[in-house]
Tab-separated table of C-alpha atoms in Angstrom:
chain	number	residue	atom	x	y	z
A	285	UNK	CA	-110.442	-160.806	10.114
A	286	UNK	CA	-109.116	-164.529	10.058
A	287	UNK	CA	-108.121	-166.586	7.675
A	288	UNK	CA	-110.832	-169.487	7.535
A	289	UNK	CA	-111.407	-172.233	4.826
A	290	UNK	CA	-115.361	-172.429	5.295
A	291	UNK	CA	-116.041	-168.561	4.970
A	292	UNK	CA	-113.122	-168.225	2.250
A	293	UNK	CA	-111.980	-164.722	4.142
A	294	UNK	CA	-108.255	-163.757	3.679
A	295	UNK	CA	-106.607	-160.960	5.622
A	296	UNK	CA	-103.568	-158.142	4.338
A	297	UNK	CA	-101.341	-159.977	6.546
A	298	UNK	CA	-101.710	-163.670	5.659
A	299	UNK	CA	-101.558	-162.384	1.686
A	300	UNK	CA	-98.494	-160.814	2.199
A	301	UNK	CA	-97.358	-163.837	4.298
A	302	UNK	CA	-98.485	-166.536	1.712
A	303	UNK	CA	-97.558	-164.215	-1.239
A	304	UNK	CA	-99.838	-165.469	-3.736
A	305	UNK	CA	-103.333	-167.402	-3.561
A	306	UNK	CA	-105.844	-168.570	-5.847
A	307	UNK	CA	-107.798	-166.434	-7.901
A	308	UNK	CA	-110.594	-168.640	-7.860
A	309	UNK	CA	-113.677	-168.848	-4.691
A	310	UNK	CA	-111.501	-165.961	-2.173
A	311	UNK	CA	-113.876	-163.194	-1.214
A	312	UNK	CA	-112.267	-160.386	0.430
A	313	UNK	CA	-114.814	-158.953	3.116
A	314	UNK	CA	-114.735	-155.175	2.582
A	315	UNK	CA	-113.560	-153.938	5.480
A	316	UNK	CA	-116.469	-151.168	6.061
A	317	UNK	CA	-119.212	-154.247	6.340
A	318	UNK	CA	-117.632	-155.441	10.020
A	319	UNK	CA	-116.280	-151.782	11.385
A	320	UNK	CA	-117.774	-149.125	9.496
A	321	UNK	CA	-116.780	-146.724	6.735
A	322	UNK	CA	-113.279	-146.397	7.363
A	323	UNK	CA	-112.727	-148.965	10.431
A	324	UNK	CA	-109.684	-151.515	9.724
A	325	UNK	CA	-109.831	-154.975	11.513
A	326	UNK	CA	-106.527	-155.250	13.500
A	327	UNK	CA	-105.724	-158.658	11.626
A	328	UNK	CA	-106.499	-156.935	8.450
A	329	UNK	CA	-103.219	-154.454	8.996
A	330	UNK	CA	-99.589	-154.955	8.517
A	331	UNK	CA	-97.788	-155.484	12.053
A	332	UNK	CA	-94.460	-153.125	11.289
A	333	UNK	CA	-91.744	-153.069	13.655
A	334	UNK	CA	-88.702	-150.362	13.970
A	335	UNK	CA	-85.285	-150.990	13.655
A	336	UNK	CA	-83.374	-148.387	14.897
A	337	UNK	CA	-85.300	-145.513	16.460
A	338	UNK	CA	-82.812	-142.737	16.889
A	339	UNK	CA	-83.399	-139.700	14.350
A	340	UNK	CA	-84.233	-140.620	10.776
A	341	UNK	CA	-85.806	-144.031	12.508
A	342	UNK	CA	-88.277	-141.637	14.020
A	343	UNK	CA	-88.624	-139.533	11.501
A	344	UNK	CA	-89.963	-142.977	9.335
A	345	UNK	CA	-91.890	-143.818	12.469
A	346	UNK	CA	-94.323	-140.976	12.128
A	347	UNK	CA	-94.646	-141.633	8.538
A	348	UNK	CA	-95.964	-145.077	9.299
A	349	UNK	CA	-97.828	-143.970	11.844
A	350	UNK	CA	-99.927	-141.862	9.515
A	351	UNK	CA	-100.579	-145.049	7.155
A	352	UNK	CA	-104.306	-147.029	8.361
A	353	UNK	CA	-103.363	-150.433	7.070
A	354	UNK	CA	-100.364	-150.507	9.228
A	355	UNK	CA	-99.617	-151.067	12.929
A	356	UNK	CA	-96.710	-150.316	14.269
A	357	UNK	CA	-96.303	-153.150	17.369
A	358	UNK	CA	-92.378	-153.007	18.533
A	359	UNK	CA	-89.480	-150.722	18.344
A	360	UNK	CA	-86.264	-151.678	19.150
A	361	UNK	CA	-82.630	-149.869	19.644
A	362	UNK	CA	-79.483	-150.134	21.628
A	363	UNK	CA	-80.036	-146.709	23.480
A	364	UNK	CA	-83.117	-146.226	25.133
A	365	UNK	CA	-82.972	-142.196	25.286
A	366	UNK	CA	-80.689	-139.602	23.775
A	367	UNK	CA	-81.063	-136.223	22.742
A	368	UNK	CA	-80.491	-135.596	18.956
A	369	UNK	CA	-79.676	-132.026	17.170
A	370	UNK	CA	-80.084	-130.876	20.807
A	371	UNK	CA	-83.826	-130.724	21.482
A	372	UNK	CA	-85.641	-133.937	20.299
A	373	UNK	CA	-85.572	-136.646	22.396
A	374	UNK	CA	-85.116	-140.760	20.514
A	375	UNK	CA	-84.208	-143.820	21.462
A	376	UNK	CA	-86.051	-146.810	22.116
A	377	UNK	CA	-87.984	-145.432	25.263
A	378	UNK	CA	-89.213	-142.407	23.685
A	379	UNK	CA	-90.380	-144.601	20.960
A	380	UNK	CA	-92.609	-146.910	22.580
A	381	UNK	CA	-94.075	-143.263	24.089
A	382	UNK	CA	-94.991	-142.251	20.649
A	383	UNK	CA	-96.370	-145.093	19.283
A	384	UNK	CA	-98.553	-145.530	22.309
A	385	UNK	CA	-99.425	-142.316	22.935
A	386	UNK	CA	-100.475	-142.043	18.840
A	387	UNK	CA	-102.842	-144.997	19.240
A	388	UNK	CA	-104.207	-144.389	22.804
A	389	UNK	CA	-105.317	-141.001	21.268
A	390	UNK	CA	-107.311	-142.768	18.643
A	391	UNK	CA	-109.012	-145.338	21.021
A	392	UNK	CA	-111.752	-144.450	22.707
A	393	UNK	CA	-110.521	-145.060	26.603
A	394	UNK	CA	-107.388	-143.074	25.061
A	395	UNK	CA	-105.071	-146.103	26.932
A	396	UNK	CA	-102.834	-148.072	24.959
A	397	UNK	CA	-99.967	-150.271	25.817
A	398	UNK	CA	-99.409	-152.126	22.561
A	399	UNK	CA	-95.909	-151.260	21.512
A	400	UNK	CA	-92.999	-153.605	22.531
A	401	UNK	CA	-89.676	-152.112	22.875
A	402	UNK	CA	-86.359	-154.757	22.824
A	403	UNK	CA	-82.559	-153.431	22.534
A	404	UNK	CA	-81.719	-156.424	20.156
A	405	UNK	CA	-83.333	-156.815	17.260
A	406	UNK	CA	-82.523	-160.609	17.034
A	407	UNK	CA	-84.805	-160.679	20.708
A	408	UNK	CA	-87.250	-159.034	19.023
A	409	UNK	CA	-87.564	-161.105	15.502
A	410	UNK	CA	-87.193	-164.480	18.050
A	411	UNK	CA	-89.812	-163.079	20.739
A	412	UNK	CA	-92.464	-160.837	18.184
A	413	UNK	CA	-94.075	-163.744	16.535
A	414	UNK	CA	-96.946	-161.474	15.038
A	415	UNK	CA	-94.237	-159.361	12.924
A	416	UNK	CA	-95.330	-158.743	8.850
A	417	UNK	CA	-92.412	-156.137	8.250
A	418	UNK	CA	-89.591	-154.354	9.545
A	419	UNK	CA	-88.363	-150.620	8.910
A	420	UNK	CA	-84.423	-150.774	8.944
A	421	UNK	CA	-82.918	-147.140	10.485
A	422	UNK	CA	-80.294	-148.256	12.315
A	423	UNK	CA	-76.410	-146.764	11.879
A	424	UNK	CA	-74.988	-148.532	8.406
A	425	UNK	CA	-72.872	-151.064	9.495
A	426	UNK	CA	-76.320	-152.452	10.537
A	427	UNK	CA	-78.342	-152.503	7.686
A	428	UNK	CA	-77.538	-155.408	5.824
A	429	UNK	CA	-77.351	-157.115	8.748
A	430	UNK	CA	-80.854	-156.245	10.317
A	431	UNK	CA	-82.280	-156.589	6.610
A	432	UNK	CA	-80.890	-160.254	6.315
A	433	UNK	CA	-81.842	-161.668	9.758
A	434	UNK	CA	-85.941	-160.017	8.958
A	435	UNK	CA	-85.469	-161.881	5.503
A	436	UNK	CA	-84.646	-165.510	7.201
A	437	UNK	CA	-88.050	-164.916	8.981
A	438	UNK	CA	-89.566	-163.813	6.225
A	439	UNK	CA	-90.032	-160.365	7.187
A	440	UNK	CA	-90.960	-158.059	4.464
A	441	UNK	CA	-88.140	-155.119	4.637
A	442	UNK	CA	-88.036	-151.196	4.313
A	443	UNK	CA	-84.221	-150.063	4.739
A	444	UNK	CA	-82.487	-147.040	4.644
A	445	UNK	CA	-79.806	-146.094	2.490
A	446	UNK	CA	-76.777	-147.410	2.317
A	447	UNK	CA	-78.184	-151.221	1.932
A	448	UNK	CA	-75.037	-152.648	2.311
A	449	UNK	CA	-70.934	-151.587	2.596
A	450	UNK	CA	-69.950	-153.707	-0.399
A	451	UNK	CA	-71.556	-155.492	-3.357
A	452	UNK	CA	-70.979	-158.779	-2.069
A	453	UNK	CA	-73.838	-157.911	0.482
A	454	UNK	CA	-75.903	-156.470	-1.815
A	455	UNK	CA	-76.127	-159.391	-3.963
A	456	UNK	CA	-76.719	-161.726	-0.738
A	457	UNK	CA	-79.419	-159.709	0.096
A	458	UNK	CA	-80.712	-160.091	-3.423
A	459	UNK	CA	-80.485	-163.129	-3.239
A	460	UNK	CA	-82.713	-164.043	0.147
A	461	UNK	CA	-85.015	-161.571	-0.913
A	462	UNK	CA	-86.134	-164.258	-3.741
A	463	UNK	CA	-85.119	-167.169	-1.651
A	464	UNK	CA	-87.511	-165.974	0.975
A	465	UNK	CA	-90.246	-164.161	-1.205
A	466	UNK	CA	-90.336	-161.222	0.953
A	467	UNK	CA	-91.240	-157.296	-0.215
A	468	UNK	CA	-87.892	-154.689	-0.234
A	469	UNK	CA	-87.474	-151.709	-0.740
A	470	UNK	CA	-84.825	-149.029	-0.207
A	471	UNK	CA	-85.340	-145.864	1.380
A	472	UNK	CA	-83.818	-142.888	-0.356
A	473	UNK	CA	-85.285	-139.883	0.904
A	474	UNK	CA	-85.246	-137.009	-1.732
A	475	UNK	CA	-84.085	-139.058	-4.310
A	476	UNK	CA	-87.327	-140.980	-4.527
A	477	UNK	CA	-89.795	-137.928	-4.843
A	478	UNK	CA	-91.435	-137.226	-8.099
A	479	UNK	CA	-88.940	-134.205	-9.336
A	480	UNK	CA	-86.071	-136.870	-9.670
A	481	UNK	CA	-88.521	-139.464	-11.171
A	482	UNK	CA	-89.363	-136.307	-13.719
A	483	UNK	CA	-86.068	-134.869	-14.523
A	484	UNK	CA	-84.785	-139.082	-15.112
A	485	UNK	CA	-87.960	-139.285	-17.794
A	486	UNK	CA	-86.893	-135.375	-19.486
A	487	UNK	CA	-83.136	-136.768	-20.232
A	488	UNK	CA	-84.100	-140.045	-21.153
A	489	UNK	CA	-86.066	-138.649	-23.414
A	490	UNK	CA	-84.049	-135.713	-25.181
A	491	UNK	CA	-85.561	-133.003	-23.445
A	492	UNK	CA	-82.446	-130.660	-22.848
A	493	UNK	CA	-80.535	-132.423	-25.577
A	494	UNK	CA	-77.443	-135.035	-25.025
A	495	UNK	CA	-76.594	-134.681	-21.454
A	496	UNK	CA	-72.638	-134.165	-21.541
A	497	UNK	CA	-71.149	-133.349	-18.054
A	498	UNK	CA	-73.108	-133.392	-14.680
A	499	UNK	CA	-72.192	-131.019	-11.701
A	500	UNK	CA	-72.674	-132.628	-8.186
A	501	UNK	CA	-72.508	-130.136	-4.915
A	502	UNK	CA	-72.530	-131.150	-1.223
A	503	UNK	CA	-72.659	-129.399	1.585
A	504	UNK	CA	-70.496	-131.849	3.940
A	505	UNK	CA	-68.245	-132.214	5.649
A	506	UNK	CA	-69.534	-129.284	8.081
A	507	UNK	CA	-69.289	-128.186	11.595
A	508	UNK	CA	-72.509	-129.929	12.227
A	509	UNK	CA	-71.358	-133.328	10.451
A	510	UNK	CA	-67.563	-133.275	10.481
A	511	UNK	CA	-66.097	-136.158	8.960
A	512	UNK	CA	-62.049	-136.610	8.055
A	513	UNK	CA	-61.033	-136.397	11.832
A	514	UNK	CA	-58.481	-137.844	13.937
A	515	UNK	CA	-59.022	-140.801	15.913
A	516	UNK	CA	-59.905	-140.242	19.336
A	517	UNK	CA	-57.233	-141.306	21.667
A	518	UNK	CA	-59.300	-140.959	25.260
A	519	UNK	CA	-62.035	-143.251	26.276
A	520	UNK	CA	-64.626	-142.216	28.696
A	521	UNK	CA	-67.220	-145.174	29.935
A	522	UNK	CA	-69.958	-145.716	27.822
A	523	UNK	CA	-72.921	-143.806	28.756
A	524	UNK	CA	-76.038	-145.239	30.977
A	525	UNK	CA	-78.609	-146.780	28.604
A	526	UNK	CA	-76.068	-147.108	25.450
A	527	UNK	CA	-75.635	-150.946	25.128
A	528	UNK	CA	-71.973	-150.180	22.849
A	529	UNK	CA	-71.518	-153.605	22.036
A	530	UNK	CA	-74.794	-154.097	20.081
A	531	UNK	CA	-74.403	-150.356	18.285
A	532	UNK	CA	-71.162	-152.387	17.352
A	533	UNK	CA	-72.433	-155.211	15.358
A	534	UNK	CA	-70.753	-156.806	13.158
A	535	UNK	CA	-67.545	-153.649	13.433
A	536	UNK	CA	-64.421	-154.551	14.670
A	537	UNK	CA	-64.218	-153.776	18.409
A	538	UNK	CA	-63.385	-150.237	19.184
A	539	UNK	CA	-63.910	-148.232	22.455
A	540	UNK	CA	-66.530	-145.884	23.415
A	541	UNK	CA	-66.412	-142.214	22.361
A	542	UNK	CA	-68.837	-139.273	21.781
A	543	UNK	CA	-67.224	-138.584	18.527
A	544	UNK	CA	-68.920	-141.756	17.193
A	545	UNK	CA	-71.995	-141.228	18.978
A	546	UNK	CA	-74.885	-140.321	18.598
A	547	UNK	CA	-74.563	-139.021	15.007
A	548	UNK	CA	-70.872	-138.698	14.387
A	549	UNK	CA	-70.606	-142.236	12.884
A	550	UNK	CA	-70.734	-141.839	9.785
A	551	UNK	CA	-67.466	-140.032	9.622
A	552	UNK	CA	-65.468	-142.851	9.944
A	553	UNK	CA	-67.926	-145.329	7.657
């Protein structure tokens, strides 16, 4: 469904691109009248890409997947396989298998080769001229980053926690987000299901009396995320398919070494 002056027809996309219209004279074709009940017109959906497709990237994947009004049309990340909590395969390459494998299974010749798949997401924002939004999963010193350069494009953005490594960044990203007009939100996993949102409105309002001390519990550092160690002092080459200077970013220049990859990393954030 295109946007055209004579028939007054405006899709999801170009409303989330333009932001606002006029109230007056738009009719919004129900979607049902050209497909069926249920059919979506491919303009008519949000064109998502991925960020960052290694575990918790995937993990938002599917999620988005699931969602009718959007189409996922490009992954991108800086290894193109790896194994992660020793059976699941990510990366950029198993990615692009999902997505297309997701939507060939809907079609009805059960063929699809829609999904792009870049190792820098700069390519991909320069190259992917189609893009509504991006989904941000990339390791941290990444996010505010990624968020910023989708912003300048005016990319809608869904990142994961942390946003940023200081406040400074925060508030620049604040800042672009109205510059630019795009959508943001943060994604914070547990924190944003209703039981928080609940237990927030029951001390806010009295429920358990004034609220005096707070416990907090983790369950890190553990053998399966250590964090606190030593620095490594050997280097073995970078792996095949691990482009190291791009996981990088904007870091100061260390070298390669498993105990910062795959999942490591955040040890020494």
């Amino acid at each position: 469904m295109e946007l055209k002056k004579s028939s007054k027809v405006i899709s999801r996309r170009n409303f989330l691109k333009t932001a606002t219209v006029a109230a007056a004279g738009i009719v919004i074709v129900p979607r049902h009248v050209l497909g069926g009940p249920g059919y979506i017109a491919p303009s008519d959906k949000i064109n998502l890409a991925i960020i960052g497709v290694g575990s918790q990237g995937t993990d938002d994947m599917k999620e988005f997947l699931n969602i009718p009004d959007v189409q996922v049309t490009a992954v991108c990340d800086v290894f193109d396989e790896f194994k992660i909590w020793g059976t699941q395969t990510v990366g950029r390459k198993a990615a692009k298998q999902l997505v297309e494998k997701h939507y060939g299974d809907q079609s009805t010749g059960g063929n699809y080769k829609g999904c792009a798949e870049y190792v820098d997401f700069r390519d991909m924002l320069e190259q992917e001229k189609d893009i509504d939004a991006v989904a941000i999963a990339t390791t941290d010193n990444l996010h505010a980053v990624a968020a910023m350069a989708g912003m300048k494009r005016g990319k809608h953005v869904y990142c994961q926690k942390p946003l940023t490594h200081d406040i400074y960044e925060a508030r620049m990203l604040t800042a672009a987000a109205r510059k630019y007009g795009v959508a943001t939100q943060m994604g914070n996993q547990g924190h944003a299901g209703e039981g928080n949102r609940l237990m927030v409105e029951w001390v806010a309002d009295g429920a358990i009396g004034e609220v005096r001390e707070a416990h907090v519990w983790t369950n890190r550092p553990a053998g399966w995320w250590p964090q606190g160690i030593d620095k490594p002092t050997n280097y073995p080459p970078v792996p095949h398919g691990l482009d190291w200077n791009l996981w990088l970013g904007p870091a100061r220049f260390r070298p390669y070494n498993p105990a910062y990859v795959p999942f490591k990393w955040r040890g020494w954030w």
